[in-house]
PDB file of C-alpha atoms in Angstrom:
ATOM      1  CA  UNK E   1     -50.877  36.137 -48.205  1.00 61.00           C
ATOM      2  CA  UNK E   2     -48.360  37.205 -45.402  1.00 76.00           C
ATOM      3  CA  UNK E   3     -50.211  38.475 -42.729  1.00 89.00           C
ATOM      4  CA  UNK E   4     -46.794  39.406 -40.750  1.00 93.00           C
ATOM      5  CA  UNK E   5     -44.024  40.734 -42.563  1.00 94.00           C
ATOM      6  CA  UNK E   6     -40.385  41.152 -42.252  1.00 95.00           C
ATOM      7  CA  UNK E   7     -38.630  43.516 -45.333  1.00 91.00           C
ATOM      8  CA  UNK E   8     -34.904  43.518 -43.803  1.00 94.00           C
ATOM      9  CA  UNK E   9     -33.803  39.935 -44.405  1.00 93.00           C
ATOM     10  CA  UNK E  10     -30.404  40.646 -42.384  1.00 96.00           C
ATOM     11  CA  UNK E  11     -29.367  44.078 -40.394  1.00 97.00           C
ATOM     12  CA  UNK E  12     -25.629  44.654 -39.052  1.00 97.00           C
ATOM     13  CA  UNK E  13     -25.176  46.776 -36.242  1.00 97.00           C
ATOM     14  CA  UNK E  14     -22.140  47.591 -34.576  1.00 97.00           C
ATOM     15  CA  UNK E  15     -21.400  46.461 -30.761  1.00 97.00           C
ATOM     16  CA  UNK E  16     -23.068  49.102 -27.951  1.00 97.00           C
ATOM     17  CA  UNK E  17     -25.317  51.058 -30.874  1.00 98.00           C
ATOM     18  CA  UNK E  18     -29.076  50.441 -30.962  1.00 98.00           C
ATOM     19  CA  UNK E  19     -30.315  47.702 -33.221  1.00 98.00           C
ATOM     20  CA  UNK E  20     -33.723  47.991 -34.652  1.00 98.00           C
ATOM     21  CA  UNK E  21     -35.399  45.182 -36.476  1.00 98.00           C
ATOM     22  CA  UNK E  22     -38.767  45.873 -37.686  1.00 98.00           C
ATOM     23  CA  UNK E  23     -42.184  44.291 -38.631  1.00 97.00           C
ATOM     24  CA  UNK E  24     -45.426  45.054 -40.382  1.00 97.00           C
ATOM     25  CA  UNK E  25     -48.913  43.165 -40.436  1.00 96.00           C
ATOM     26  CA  UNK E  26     -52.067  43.364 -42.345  1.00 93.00           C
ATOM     27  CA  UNK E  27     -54.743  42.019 -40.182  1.00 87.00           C
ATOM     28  CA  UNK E  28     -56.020  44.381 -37.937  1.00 88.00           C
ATOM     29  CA  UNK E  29     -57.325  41.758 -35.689  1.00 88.00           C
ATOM     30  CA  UNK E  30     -54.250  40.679 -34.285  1.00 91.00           C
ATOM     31  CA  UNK E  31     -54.769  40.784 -30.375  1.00 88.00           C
ATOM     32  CA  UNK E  32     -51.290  39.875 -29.374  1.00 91.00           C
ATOM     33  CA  UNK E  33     -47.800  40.281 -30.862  1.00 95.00           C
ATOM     34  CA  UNK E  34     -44.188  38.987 -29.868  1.00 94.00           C
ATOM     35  CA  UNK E  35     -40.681  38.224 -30.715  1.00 97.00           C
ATOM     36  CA  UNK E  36     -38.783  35.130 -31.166  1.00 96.00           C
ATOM     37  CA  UNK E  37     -34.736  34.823 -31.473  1.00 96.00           C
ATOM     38  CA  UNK E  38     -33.104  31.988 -32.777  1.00 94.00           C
ATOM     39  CA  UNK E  39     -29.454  30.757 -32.710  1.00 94.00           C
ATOM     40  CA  UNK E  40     -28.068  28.233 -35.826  1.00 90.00           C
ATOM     41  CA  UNK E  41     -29.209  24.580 -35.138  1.00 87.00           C
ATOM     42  CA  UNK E  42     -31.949  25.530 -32.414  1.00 91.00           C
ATOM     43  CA  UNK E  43     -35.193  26.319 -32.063  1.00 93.00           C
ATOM     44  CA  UNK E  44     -36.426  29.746 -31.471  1.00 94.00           C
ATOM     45  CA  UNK E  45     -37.252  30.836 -28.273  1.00 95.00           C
ATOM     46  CA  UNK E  46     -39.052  33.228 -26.732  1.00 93.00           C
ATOM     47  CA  UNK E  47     -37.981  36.816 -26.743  1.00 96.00           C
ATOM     48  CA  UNK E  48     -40.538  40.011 -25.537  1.00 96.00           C
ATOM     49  CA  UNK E  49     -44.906  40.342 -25.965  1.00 94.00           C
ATOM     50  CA  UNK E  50     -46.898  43.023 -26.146  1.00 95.00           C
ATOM     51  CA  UNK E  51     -50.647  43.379 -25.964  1.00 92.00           C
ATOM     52  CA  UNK E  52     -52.503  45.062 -28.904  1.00 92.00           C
ATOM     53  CA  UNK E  53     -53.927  47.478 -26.355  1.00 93.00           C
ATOM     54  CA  UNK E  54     -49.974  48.576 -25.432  1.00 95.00           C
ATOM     55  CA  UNK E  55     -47.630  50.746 -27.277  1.00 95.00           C
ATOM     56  CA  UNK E  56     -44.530  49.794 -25.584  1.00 97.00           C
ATOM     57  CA  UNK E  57     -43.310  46.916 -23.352  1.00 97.00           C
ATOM     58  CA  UNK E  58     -39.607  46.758 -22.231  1.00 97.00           C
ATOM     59  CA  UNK E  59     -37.803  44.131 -20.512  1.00 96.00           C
ATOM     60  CA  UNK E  60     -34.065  44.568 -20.178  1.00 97.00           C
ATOM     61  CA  UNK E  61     -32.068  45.256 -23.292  1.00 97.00           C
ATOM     62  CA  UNK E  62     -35.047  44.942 -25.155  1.00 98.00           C
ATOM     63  CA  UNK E  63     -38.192  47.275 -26.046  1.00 98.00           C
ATOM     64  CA  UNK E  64     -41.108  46.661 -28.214  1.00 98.00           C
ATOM     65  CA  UNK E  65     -43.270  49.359 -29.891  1.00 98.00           C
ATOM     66  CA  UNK E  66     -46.374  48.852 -31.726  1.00 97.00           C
ATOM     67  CA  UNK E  67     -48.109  51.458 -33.665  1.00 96.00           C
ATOM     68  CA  UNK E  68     -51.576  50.149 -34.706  1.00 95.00           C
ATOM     69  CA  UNK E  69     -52.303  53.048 -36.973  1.00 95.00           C
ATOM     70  CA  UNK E  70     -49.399  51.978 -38.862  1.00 96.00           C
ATOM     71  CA  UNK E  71     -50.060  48.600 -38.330  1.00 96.00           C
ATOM     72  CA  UNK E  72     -45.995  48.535 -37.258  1.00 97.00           C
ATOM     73  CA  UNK E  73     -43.978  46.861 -34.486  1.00 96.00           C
ATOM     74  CA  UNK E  74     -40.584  47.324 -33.809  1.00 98.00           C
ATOM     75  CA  UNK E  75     -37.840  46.064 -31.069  1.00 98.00           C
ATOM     76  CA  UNK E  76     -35.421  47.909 -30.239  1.00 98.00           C
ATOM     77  CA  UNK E  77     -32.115  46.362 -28.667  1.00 98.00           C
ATOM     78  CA  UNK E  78     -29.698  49.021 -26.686  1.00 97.00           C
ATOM     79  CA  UNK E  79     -26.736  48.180 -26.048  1.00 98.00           C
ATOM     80  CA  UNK E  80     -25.959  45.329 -28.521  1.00 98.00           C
ATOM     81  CA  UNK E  81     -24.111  42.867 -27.418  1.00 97.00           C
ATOM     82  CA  UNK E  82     -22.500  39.938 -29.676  1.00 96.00           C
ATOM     83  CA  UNK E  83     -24.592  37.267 -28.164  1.00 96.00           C
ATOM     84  CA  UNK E  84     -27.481  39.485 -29.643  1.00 97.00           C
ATOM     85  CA  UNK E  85     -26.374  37.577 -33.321  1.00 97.00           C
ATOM     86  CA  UNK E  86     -29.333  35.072 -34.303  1.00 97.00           C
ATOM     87  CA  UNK E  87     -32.539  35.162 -36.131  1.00 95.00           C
ATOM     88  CA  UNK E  88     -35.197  37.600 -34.876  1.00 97.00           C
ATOM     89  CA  UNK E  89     -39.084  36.202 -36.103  1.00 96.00           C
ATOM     90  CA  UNK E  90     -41.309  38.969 -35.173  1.00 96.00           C
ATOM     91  CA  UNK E  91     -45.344  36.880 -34.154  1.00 94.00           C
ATOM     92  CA  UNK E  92     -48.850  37.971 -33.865  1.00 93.00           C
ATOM     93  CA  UNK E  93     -51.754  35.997 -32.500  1.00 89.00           C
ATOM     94  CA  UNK E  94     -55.435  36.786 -33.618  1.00 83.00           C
ATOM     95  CA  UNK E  95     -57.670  34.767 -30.394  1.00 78.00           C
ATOM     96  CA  UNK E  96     -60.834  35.305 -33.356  1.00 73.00           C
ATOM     97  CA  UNK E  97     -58.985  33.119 -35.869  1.00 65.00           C
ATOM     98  CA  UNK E  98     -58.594  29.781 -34.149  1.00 59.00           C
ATOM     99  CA  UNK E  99     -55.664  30.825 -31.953  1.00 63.00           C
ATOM    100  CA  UNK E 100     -52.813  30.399 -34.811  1.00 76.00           C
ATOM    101  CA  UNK E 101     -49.455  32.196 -34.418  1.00 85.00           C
ATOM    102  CA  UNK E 102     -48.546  33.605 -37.350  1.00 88.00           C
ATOM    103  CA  UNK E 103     -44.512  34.276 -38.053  1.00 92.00           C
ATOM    104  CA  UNK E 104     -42.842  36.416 -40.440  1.00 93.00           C
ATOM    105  CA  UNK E 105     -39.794  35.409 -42.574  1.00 92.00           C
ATOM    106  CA  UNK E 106     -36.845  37.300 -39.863  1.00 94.00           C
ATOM    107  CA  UNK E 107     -34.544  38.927 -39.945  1.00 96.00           C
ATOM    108  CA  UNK E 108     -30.895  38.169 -39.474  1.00 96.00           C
ATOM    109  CA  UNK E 109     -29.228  40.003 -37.170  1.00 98.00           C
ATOM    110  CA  UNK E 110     -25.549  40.473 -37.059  1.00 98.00           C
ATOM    111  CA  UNK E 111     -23.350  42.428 -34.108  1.00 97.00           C
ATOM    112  CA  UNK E 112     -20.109  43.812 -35.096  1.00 96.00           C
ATOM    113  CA  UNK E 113     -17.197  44.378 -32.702  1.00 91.00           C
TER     114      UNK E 113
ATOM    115  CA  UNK J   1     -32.853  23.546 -23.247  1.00 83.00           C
ATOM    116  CA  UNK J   2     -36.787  24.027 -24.251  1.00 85.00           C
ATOM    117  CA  UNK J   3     -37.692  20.570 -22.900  1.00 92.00           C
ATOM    118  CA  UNK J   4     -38.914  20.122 -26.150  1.00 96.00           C
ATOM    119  CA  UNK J   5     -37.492  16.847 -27.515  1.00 97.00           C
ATOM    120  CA  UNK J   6     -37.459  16.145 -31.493  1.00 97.00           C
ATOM    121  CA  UNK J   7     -36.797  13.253 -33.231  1.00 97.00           C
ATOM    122  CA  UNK J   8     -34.764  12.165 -35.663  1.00 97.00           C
ATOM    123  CA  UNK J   9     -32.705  15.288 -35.844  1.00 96.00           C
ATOM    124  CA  UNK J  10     -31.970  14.978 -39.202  1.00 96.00           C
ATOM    125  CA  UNK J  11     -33.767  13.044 -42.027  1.00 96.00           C
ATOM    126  CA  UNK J  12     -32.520  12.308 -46.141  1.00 97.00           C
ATOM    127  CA  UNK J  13     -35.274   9.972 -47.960  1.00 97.00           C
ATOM    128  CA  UNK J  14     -36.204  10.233 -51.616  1.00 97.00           C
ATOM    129  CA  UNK J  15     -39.463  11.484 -53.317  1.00 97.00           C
ATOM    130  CA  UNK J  16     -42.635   9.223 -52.915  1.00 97.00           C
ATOM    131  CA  UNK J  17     -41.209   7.641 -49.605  1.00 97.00           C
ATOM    132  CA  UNK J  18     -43.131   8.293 -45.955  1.00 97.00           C
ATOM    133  CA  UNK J  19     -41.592   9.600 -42.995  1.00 98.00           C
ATOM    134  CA  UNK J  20     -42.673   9.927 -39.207  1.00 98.00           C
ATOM    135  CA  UNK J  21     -41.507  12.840 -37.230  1.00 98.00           C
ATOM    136  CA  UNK J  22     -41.851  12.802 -33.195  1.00 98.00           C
ATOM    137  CA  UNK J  23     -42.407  15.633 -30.823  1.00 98.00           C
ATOM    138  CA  UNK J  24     -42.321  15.133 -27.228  1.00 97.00           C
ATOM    139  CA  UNK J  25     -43.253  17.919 -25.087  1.00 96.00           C
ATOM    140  CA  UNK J  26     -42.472  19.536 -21.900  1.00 95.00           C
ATOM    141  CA  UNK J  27     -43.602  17.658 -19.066  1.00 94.00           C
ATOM    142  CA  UNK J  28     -46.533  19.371 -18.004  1.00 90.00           C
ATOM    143  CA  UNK J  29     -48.132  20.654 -21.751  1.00 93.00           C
ATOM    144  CA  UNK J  30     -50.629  19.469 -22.996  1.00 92.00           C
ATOM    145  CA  UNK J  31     -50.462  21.762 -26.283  1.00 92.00           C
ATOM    146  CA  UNK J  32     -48.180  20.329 -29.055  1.00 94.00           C
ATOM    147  CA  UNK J  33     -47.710  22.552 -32.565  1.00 94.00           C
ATOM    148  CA  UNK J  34     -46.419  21.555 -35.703  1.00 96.00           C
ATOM    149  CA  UNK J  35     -44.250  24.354 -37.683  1.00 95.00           C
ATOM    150  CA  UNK J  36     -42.623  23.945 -41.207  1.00 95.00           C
ATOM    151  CA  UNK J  37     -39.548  26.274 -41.881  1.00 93.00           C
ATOM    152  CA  UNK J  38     -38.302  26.133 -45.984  1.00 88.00           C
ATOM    153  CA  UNK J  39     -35.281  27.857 -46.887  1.00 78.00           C
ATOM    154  CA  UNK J  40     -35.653  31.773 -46.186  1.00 68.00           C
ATOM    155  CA  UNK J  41     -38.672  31.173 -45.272  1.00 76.00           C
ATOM    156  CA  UNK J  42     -40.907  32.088 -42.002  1.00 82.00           C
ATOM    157  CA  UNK J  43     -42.024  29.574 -39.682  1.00 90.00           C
ATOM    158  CA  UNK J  44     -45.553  28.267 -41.062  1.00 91.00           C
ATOM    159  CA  UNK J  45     -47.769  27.169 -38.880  1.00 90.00           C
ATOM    160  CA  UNK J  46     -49.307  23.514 -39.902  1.00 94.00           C
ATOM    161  CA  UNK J  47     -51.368  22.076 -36.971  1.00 93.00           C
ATOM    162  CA  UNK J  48     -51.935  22.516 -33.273  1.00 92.00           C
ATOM    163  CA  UNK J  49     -53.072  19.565 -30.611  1.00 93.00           C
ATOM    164  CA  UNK J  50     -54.524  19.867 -27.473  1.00 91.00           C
ATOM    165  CA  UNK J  51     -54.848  17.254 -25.242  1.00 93.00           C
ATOM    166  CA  UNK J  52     -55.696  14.797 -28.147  1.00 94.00           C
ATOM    167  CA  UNK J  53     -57.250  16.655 -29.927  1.00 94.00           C
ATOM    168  CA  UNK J  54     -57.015  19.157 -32.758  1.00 93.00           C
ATOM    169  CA  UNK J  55     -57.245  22.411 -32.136  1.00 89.00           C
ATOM    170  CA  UNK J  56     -55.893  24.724 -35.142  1.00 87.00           C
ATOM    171  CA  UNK J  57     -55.525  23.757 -38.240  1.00 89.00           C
ATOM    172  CA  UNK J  58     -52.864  25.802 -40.864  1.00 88.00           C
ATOM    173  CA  UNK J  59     -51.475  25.610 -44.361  1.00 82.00           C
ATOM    174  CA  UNK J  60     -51.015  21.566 -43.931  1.00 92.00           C
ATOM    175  CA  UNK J  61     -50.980  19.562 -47.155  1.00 94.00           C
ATOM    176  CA  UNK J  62     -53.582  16.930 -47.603  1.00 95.00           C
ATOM    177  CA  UNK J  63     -50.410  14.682 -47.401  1.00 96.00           C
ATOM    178  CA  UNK J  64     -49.417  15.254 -43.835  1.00 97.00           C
ATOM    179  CA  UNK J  65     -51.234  14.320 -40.959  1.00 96.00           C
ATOM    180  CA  UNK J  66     -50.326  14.058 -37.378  1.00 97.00           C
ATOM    181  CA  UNK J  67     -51.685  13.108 -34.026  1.00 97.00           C
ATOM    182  CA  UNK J  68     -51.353  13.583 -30.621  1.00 97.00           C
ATOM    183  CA  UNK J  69     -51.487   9.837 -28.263  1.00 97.00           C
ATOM    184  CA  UNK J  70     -52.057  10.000 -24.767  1.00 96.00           C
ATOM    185  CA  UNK J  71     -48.856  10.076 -23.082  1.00 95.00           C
ATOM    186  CA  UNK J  72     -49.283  13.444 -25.109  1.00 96.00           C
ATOM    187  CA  UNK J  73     -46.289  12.887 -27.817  1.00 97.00           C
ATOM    188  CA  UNK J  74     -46.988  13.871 -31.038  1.00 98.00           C
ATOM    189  CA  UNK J  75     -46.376  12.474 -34.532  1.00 98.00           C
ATOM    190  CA  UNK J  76     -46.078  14.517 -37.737  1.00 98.00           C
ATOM    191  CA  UNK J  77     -46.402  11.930 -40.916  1.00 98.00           C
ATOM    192  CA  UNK J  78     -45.094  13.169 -44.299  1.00 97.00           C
ATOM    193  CA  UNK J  79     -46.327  10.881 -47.794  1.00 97.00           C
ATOM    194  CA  UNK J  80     -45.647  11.063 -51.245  1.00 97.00           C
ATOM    195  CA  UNK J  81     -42.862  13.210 -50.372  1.00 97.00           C
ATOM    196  CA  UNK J  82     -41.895  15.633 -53.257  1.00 96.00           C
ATOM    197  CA  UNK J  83     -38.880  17.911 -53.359  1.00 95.00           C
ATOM    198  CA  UNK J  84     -39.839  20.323 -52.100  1.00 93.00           C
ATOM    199  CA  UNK J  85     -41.110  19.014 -48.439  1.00 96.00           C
ATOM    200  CA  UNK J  86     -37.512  19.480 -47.625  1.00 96.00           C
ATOM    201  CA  UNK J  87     -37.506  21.943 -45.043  1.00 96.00           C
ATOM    202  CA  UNK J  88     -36.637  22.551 -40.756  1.00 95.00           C
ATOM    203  CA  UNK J  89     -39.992  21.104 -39.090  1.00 97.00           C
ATOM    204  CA  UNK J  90     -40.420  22.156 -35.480  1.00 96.00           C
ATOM    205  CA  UNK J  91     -42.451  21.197 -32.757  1.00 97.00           C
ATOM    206  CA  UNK J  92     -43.610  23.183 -29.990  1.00 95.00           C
ATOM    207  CA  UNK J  93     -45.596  23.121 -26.577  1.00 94.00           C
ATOM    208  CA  UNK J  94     -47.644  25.205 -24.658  1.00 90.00           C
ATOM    209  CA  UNK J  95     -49.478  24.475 -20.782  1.00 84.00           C
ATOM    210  CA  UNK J  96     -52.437  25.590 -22.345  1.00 75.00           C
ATOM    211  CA  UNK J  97     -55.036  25.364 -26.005  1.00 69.00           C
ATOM    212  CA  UNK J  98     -54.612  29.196 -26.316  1.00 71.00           C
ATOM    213  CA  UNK J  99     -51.713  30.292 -27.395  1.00 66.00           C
ATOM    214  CA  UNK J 100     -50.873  33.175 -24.992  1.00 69.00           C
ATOM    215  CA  UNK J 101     -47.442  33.836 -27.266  1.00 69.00           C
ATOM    216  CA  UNK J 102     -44.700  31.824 -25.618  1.00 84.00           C
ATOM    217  CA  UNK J 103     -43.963  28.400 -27.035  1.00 90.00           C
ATOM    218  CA  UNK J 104     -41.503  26.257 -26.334  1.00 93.00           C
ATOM    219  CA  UNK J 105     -39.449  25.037 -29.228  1.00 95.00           C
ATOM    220  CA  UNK J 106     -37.430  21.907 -29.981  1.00 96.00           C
ATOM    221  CA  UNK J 107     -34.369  22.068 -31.948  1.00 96.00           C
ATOM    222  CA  UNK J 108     -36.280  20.823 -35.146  1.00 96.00           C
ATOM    223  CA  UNK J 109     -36.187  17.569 -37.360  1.00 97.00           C
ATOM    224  CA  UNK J 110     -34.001  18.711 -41.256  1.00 96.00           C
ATOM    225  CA  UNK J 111     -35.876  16.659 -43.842  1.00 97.00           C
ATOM    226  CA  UNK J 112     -34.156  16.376 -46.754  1.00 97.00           C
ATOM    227  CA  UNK J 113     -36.107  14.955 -50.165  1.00 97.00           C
ATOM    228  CA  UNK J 114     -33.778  13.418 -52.393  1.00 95.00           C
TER     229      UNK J 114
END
């Protein structure tokens, strides 16, 4: 069962528009949620958080929406830039269920000049 | 750089062999995590140390194991391996047991079964 899910395998967005990769989950528990980027042949790294009791959290470039209703998060990237091309993994945490991170699959994401 | 070191980088054995991966983490963590990555796929979680100990457990197969020693490295061992072990397996650290979101990644150890 995937708890965190990712439907857009790859997105391509041209350079200075708005790229928006999104992210659903299931478990309504989830206290905390995040966003990893990864470049070829390293490891992820940390991106942007937000807190289940937020709706938005921005840092930069880079905004994060959740909308628990919908049980939807979404970061939003303005203006992207090349180096912006990697692998985004969107997170979520659930501190009832032994503290496990659970990823989703990614999604590729490509900046045209 | 994470200050996550992984080793070997990359790994090509056949099916039924053993192999030990090693995770050293940032100076200073005492949380080490185990992730599997297969092909397209999501990072899935597999085990989580703390101090020694065993925190979280995830979707680990009854053929893996791993351990954390007291200089606070970390080994992931892989038997009977089958074709389909072959996958990007990462280690991460934390400072603390509860995962507050940001880990620190290494670059990953490729296994490839043969």
């Amino acid at each position: 069962d995937q708890q965190v899910k990712q439907n857009s395998p790859s997105l391509s967005v041209q350079e200075g528009r708005i790229s928006i990769l999104n992210c659903d989950y299931t478990n309504s528990m989830f206290d905390y949620f995040l966003w990893y980027k990864k470049y070829p042949a390293e490891g992820p790294t940390f991106l942007i958080s937000i807190s289940s009791i937020k709706d938005k959290n921005e840092d930069g470039r880079f905004t994060v929406f959740l909308n628990k209703s919908a049980k939807h998060l979404s970061l939003h990237i303005v203006p992207s830039q090349p180096g912006d091309s990697a692998v985004y993994f969107c997170a979520a945490i659930s501190y009832s269920s032994a503290s496990k991170i659970i990823f989703g699959s990614g999604t590729r994401l490509s900046i045209r000049p | 750089d994470s200050g996550v070191t992984q080793t070997p980088k990359h790994l090509i054995t056949a099916t039924g062999q053993r192999v030990t991966l090693r995770c050293s983490p940032r100076s200073g963590d005492l949380s080490v995590y185990w992730y599997q990555q297969s092909l397209d796929q999501g990072l899935q979680f597999l085990i989580q140390y703390y101090n020694g100990e065993e925190r979280a457990k995830g979707n680990i197969l009854e053929r893996f194991s791993a351990q954390q020693f007291p200089d606070l490295h970390s080994e992931l061992n892989l038997s009977s391996l089958e074709l389909g072990d072959s996958a990007l397996y990462f280690c991460a650290s934390s400072a603390s047991g509860r995962p507050t979101g940001e880990l620190f990644f290494g670059e990953g150890s490729r296994l490839t079964v043969l």
